[in-house]
Coordinates of C-alpha atoms and ligand atoms in Angstrom, one line a residue:
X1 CA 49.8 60.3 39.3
X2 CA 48.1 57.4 37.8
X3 CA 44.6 56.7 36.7
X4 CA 43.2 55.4 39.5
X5 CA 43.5 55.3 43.3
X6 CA 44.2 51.6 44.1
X7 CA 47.8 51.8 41.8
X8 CA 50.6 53.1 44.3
X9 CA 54.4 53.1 44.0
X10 CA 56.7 50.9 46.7
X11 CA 59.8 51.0 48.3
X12 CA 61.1 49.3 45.5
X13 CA 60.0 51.7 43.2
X14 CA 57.8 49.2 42.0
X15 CA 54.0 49.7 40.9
X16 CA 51.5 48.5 43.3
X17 CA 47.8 47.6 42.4
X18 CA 46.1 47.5 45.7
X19 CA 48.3 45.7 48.2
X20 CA 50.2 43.8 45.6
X21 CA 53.7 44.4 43.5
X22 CA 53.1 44.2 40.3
X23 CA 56.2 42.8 39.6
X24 CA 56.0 39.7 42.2
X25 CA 53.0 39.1 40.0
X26 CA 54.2 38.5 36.6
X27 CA 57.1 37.0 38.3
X28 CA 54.7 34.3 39.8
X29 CA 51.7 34.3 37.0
X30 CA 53.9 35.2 33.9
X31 CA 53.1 37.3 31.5
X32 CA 50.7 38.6 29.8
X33 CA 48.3 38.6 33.1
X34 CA 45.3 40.6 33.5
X35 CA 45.1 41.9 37.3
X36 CA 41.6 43.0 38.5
X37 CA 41.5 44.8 41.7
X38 CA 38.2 43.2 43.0
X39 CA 38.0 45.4 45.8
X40 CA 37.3 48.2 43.4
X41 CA 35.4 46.1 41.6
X42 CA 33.0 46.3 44.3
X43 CA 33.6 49.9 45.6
X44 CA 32.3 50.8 42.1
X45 CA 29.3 48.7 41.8
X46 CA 28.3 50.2 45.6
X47 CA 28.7 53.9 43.8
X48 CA 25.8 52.8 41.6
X49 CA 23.7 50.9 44.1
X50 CA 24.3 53.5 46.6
X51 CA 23.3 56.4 44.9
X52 CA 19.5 54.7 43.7
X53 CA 19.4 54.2 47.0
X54 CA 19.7 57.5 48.3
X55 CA 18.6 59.6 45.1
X56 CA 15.6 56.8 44.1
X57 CA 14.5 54.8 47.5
X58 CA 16.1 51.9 45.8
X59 CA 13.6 51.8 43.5
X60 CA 15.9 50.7 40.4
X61 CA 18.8 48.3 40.1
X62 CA 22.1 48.9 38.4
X63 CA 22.9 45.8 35.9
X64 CA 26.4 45.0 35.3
X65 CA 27.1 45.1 31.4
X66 CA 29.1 41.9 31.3
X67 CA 30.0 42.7 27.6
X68 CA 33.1 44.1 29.3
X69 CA 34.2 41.4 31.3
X70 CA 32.1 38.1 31.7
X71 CA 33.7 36.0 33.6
X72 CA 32.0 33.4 36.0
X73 CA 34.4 35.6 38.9
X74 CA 32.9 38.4 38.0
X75 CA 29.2 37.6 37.3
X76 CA 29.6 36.0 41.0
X77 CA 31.3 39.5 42.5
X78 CA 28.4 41.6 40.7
X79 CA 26.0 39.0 42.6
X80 CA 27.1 39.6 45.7
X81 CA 27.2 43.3 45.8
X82 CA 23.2 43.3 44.6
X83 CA 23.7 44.0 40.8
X84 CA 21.7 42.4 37.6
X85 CA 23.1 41.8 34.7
X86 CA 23.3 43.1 30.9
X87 CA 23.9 40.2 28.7
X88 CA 24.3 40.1 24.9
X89 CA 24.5 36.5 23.4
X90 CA 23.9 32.6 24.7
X91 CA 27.5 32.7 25.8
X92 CA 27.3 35.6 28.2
X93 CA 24.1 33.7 29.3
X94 CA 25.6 30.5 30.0
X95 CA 28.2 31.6 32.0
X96 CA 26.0 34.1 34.4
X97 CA 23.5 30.6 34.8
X98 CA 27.0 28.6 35.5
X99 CA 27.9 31.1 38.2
X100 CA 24.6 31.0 39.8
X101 CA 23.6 34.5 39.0
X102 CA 20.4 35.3 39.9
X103 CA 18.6 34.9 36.0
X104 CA 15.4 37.1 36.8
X105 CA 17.7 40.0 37.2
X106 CA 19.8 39.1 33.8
X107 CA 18.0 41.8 30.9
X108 CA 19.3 40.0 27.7
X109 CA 19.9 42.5 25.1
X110 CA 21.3 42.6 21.2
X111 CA 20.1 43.4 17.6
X112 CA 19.7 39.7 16.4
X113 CA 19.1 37.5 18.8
X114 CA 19.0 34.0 17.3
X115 CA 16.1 31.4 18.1
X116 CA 18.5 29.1 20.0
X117 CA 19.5 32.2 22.1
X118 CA 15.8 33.0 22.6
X119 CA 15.0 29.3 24.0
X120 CA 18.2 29.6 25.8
X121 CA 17.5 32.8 27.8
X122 CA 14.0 30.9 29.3
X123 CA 15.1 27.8 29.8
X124 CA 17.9 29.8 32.4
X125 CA 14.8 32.1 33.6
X126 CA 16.3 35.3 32.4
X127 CA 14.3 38.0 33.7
X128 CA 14.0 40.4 30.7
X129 CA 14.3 40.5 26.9
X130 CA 15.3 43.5 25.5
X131 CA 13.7 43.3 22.1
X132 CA 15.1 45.3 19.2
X133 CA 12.8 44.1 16.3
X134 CA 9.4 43.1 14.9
X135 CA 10.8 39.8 13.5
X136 CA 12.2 39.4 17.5
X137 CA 9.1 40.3 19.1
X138 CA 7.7 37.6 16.8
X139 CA 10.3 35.1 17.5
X140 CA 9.7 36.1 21.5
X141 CA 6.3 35.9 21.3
X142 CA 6.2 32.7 19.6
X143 CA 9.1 30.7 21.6
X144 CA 6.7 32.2 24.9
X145 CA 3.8 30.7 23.4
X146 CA 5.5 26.9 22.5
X147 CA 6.0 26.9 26.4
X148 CA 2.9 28.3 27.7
X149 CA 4.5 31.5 29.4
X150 CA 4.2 35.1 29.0
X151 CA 7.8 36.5 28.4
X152 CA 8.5 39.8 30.1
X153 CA 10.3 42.1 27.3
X154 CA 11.7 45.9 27.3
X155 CA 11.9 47.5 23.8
X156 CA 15.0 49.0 22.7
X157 CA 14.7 52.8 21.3
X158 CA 16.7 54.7 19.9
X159 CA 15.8 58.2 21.7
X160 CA 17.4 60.4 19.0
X161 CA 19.8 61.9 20.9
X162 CA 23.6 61.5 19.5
X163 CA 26.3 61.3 22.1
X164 CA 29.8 62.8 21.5
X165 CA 32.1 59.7 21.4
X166 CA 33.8 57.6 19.2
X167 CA 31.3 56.7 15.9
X168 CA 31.6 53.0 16.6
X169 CA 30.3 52.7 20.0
X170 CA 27.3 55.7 19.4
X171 CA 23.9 54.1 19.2
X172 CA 21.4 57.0 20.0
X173 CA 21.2 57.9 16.6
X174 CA 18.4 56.9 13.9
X175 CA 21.4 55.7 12.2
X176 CA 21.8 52.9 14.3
X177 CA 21.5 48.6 13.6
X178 CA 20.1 48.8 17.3
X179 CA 16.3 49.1 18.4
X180 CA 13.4 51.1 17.0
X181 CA 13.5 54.0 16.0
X182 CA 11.1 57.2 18.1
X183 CA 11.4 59.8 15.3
X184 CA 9.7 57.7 12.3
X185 CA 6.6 56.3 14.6
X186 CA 8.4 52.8 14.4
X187 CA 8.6 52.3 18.3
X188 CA 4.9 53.4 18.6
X189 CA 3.8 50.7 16.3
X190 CA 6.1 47.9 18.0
X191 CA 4.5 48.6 21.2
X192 CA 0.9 49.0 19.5
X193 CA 1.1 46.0 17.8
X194 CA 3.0 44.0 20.9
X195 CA -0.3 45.1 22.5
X196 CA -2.5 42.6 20.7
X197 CA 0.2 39.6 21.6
X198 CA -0.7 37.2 24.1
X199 CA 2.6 35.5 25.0
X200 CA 4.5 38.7 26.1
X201 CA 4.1 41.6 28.5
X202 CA 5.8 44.7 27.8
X203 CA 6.9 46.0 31.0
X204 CA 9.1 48.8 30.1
X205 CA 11.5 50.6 28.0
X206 CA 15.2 51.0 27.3
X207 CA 17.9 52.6 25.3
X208 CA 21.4 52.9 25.4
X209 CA 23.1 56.3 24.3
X210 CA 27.0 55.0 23.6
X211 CA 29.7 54.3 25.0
X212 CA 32.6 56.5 27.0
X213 CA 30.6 59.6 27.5
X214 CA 31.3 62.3 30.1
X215 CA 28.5 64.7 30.2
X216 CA 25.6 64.0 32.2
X217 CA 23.6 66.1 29.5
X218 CA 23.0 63.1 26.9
X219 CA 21.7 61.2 29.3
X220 CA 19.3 63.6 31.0
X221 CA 17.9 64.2 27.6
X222 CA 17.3 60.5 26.9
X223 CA 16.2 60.1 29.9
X224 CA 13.7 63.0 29.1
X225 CA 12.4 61.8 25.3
X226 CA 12.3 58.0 27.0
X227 CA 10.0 59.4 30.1
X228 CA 7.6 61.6 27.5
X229 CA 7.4 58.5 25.0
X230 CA 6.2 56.6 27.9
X231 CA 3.3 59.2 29.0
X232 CA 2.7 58.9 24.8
X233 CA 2.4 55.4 25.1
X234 CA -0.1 55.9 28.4
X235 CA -2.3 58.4 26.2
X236 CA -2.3 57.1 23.4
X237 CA -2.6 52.9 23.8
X238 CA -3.5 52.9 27.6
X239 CA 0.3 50.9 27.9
X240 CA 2.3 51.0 31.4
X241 CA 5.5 50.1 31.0
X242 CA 7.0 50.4 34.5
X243 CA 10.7 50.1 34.0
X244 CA 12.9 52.8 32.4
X245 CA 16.3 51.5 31.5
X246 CA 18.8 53.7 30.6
X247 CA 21.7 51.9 29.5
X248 CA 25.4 52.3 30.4
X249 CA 28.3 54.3 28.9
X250 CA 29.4 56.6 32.1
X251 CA 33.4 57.4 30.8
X252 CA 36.2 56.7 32.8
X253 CA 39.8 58.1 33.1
X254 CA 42.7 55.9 30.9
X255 CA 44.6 58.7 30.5
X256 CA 45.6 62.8 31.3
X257 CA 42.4 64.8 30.6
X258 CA 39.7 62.6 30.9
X259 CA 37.7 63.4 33.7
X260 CA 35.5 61.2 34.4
X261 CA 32.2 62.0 37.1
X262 CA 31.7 59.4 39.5
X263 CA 28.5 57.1 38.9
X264 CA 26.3 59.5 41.3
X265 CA 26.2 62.3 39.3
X266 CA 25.2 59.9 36.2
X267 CA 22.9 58.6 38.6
X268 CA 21.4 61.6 39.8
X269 CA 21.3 63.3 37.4
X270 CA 19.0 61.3 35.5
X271 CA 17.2 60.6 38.8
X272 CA 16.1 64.4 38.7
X273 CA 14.7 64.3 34.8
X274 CA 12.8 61.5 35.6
X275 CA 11.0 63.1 38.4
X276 CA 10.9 66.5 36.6
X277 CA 8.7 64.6 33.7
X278 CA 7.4 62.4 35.8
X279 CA 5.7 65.5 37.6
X280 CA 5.0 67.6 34.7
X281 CA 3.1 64.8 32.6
X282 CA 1.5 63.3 36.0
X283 CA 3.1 59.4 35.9
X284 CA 4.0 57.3 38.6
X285 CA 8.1 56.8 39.0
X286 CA 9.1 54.1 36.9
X287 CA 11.6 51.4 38.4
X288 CA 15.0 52.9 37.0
X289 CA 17.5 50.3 35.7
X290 CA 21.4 51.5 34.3
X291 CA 23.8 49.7 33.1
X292 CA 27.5 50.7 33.8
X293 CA 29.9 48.0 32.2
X294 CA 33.3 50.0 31.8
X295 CA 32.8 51.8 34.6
X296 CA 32.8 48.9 37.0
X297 CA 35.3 47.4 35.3
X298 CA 38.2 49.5 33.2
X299 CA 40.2 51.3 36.1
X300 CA 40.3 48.0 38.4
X301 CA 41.9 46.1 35.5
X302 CA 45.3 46.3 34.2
X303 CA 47.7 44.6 32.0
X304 CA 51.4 43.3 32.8
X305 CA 54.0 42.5 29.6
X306 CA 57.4 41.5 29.4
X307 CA 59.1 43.7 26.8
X308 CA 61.0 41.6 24.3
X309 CA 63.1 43.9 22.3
X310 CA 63.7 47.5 21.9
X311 CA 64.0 49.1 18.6
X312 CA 65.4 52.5 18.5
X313 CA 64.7 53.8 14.5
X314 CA 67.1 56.4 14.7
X315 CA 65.0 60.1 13.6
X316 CA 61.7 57.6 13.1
X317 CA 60.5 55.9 16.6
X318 CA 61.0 53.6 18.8
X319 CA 59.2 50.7 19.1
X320 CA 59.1 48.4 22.9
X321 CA 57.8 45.1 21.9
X322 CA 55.6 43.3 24.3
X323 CA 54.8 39.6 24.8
X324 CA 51.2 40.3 24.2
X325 CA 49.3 42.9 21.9
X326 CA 46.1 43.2 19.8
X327 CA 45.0 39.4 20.4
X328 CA 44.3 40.5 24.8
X329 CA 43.9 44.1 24.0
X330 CA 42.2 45.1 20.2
X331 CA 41.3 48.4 21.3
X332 CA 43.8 50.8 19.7
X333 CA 44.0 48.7 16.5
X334 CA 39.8 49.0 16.8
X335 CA 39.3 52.4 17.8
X336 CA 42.5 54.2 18.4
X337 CA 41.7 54.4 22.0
X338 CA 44.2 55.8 24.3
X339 CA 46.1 54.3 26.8
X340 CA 48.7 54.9 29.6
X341 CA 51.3 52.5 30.9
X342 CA 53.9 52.5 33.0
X343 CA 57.7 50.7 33.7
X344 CA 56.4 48.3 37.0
X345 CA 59.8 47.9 37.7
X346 CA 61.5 51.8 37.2
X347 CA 57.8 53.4 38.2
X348 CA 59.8 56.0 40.1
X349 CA 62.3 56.8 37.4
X350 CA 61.8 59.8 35.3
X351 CA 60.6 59.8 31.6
X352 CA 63.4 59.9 29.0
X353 CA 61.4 59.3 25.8
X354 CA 57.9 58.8 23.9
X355 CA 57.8 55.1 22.5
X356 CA 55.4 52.8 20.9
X357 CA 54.5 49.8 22.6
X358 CA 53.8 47.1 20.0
X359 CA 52.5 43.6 20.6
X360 CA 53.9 40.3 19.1
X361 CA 51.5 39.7 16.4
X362 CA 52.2 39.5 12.6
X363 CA 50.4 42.4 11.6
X364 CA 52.0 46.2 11.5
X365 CA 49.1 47.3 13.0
X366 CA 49.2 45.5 16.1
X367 CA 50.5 48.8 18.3
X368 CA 48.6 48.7 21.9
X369 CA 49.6 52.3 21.8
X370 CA 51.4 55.5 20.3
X371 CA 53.7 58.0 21.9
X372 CA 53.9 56.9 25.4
X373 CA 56.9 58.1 28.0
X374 CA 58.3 56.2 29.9
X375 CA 61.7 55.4 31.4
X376 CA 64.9 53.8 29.9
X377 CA 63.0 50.7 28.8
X378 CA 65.1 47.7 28.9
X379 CA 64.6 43.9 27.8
X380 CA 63.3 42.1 30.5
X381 CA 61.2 45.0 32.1
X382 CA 57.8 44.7 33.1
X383 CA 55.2 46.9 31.3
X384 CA 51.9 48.0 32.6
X385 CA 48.9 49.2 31.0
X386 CA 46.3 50.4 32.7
X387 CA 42.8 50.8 33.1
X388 CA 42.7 47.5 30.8
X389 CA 39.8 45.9 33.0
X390 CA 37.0 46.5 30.5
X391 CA 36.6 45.3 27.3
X392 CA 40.1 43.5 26.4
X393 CA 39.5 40.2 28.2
X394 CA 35.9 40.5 26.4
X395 CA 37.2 41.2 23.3
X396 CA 40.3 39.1 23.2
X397 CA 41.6 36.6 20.4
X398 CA 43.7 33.9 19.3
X399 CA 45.1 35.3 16.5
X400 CA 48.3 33.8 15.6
X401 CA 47.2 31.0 17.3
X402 CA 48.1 33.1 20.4
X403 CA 46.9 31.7 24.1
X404 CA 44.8 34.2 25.9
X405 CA 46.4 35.5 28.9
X406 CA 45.4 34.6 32.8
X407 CA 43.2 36.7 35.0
X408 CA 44.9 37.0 38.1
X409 CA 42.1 39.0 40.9
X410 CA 43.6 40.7 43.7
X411 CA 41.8 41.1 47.4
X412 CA 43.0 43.2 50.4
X413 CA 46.2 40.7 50.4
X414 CA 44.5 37.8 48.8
X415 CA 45.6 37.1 45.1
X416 CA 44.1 34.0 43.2
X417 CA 43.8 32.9 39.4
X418 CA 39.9 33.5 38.2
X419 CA 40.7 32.3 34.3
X420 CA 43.9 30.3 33.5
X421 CA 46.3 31.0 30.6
X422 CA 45.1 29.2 28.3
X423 CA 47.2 26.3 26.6
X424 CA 48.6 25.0 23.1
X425 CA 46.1 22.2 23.9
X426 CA 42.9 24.9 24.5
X427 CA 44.2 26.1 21.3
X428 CA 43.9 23.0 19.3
X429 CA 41.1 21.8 21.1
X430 CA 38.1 22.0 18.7
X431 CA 40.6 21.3 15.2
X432 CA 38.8 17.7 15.2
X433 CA 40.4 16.7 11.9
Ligands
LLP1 N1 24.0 48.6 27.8 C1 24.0 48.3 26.5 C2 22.8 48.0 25.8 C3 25.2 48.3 25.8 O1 25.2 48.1 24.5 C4 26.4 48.6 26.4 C5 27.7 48.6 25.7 C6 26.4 48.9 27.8 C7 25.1 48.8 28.5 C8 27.6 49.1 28.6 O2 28.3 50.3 28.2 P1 29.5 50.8 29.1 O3 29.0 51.3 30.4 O4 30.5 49.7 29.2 O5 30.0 51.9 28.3 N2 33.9 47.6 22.8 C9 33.8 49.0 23.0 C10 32.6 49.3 23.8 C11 31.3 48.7 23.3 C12 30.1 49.0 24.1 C13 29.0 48.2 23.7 N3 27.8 48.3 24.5 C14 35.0 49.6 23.6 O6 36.0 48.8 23.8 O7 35.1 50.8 23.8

């Protein structure tokens, strides 16, 4: 019935995520609260670990992409099930190093790094730098040498290979502000000239298709030009770069007809290119790194509102105002994504009608999404939207001067706030004049 496993219906009639009413929770938290199962939180980082493991001898790692939810809860939950992390900015970095992640299995990634960032990343002992530039590689090399060290750095590439999702979140393409490009030469000469560097070692290679994809084809074909351009790189400069890194962007379900595969098949599919070219061209198996962000994430998150009024435009729509909206959940105003939800408190009552849920910001735009059913909605119902665990905290504002919701995580029968609702105060708090 719903997206996801862990949501269930009670007694009451009331939606369930894991062992816990959803209800009972906005009643105690208030609303708008993010809920993240962490029990599924885990069960999906063990689908990635598990399959390398049993398709790859372990030789790889699956990073958490904590663009989609960086919290320090979370980097700490990723930790303990084995994963790295995918980090994009200083930010990102500072809170993994505050959590105690374990910085040499942090790769920090993103198109324009700044110096301060760079510094930043080895004072914490990040692992990896994904480099996307010359003027990086530069800046890497340079900021390596200042300290005596030799940097270990991946390159970004794009592979050529365009995925079938939404234009913003496709980065495969030549047409791309991320990495170097294979088809024009430019990644042969980053590497050729990163060669004659002394201050960083290039162990290996990455790229990163898009976002929200559910073929396994893309992949196995990046996977393929990335494994060949490394065997080009062996003939042709005498290079070894040992790790292949093949991004993220596995899809999951957030509504009817998605239909998502489950990180295996991602996993092992790509598992059998790599040892098909691996074979063919005669190279040693690199160590295979992915990096699932969503699909950790999305399905183990939802969102609970308190609908504020009901507007019924006779022969026009009807819009169910929530106490939250684009400022904890910009995807639909960003991308149009698509959403369900569901009446936590009449989850057993039938559909009636197709309404649009809008949030409370001053912006006509500000829909969290179009055409939904649900039930009689009433004031003072609770709302749910699911599969709201990736990229909504991340990508949250205070527009409007709005407070960002808590994060309430949910264990077996454990519950416990991991960020609080922020405050008028938090809101005011760096206005120093
Ligand atoms: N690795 C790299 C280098 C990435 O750029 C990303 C996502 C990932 C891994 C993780 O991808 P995932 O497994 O989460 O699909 N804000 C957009 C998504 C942007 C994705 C950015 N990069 C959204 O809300 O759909």
């Amino acid at each position: 019935m719903f997206n996801s496993d862990n949501l269930t219906v009670n007694e009451q009639g009331r939606l369930c995520i894991g062992s816990h009413d959803t209800v009972e929770l906005a009643k105690e938290f208030g609303t708008p609260l993010y809920v993240l199962d962490e029990d599924k939180v885990r069960q999906n980082c063990r689908g990635y670990k598990n399959a390398i493991d049993e398709y790859y001898g372990g030789k790889g790692l699956a990073l958490y992409a904590s663009k989609a939810l960086c919290t320090m809860y979370t980097a700490r939950v990723a930790a303990e099930e084995g994963l790295g992390a995918d980090v994009v900015s200083g930010g990102e970095i500072y809170t993994l190093k505050k959590a105690g992640f374990p910085m040499e299995k942090v790769f920090f990634h993103g198109n324009n790094k700044t110096d301060d960032e760079i510094e930043l990343a080895m004072d914490c002992g990040v692992g990896h730098i994904v480099v996307d530039n010359i003027y990086e590689l530069d800046r890497v090399n340079q900021a390596a040498a200042k300290r005596n060290a030799v940097q270990p750095i991946l390159f970004r590439i794009k592979p050529g290979i365009d995925a079938h999702t939404h234009d913003f979140v496709r980065t495969g393409q030549i047409d791309s502000k991320f990495g170097v490009a294979l088809e024009n030469g430019e990644a042969y000469e980053i590497h050729k000239y990163a060669s004659t560097l002394k201050n960083v070692s290039v162990d290996g290679v990455h790229c990163h298709i898009g976002s929200q994809i559910f073929d396994v084809t893309p992949f196995c074909e990046a996977a393929k030009v990335m494994m060949n351009f490394v065997a080009d790189l062996r003939d042709t400069l005498g290079l070894d770069p040992k790790i292949l890194n093949l991004g993220g962007g596995f899809g999951i379900k957030y509504v009817e007809g998605d239909d998502p595969l489950a990180p295996v098949d991602y996993v092992k599919a790509a598992i059998e290119t790599v040892k098909e070219v691996a074979e063919q061209r005669k190279m040693t198996l690199p160590f295979l790194v992915f990096e699932p962000g969503r699909s950790i994430v999305a399905e183990a998150g939802i969102t609970l509102y308190t609908v504020g009024c009901v507007k019924d435009i006779v022969n026009v729509r009807t819009y169910v105002s929530v106490d939250g909206g684009m400022s904890d959940n910009p995807r639909y105003i960003m991308y149009g994504s698509k959403y369900s939800a569901v009446l936590a408190n009449k989850a057993n009552e039938e559909n009636v009608k197709k309404v649009t849920i809008a949030g409370k910001c001053c912006e006509s735009g500000d829909i969290i999404q179009e055409n939904v059913p649900l039930p009689e909605v009433n004031v003072g119902d609770t709302l749910a939207v699911l599969a709201t665990g990736a990229y909504n905290y991340s990508m949250a504002s205070n527009y409007n001067r709005i407070p960002r919701p808590a994060m309430v995580a949910v264990k077996g029968s454990e519950k416990k706030v991991i960020v609080r609702r922020e405050t008028y105060e938090d809101i005011i708090k760096n206005d120093i004049i």
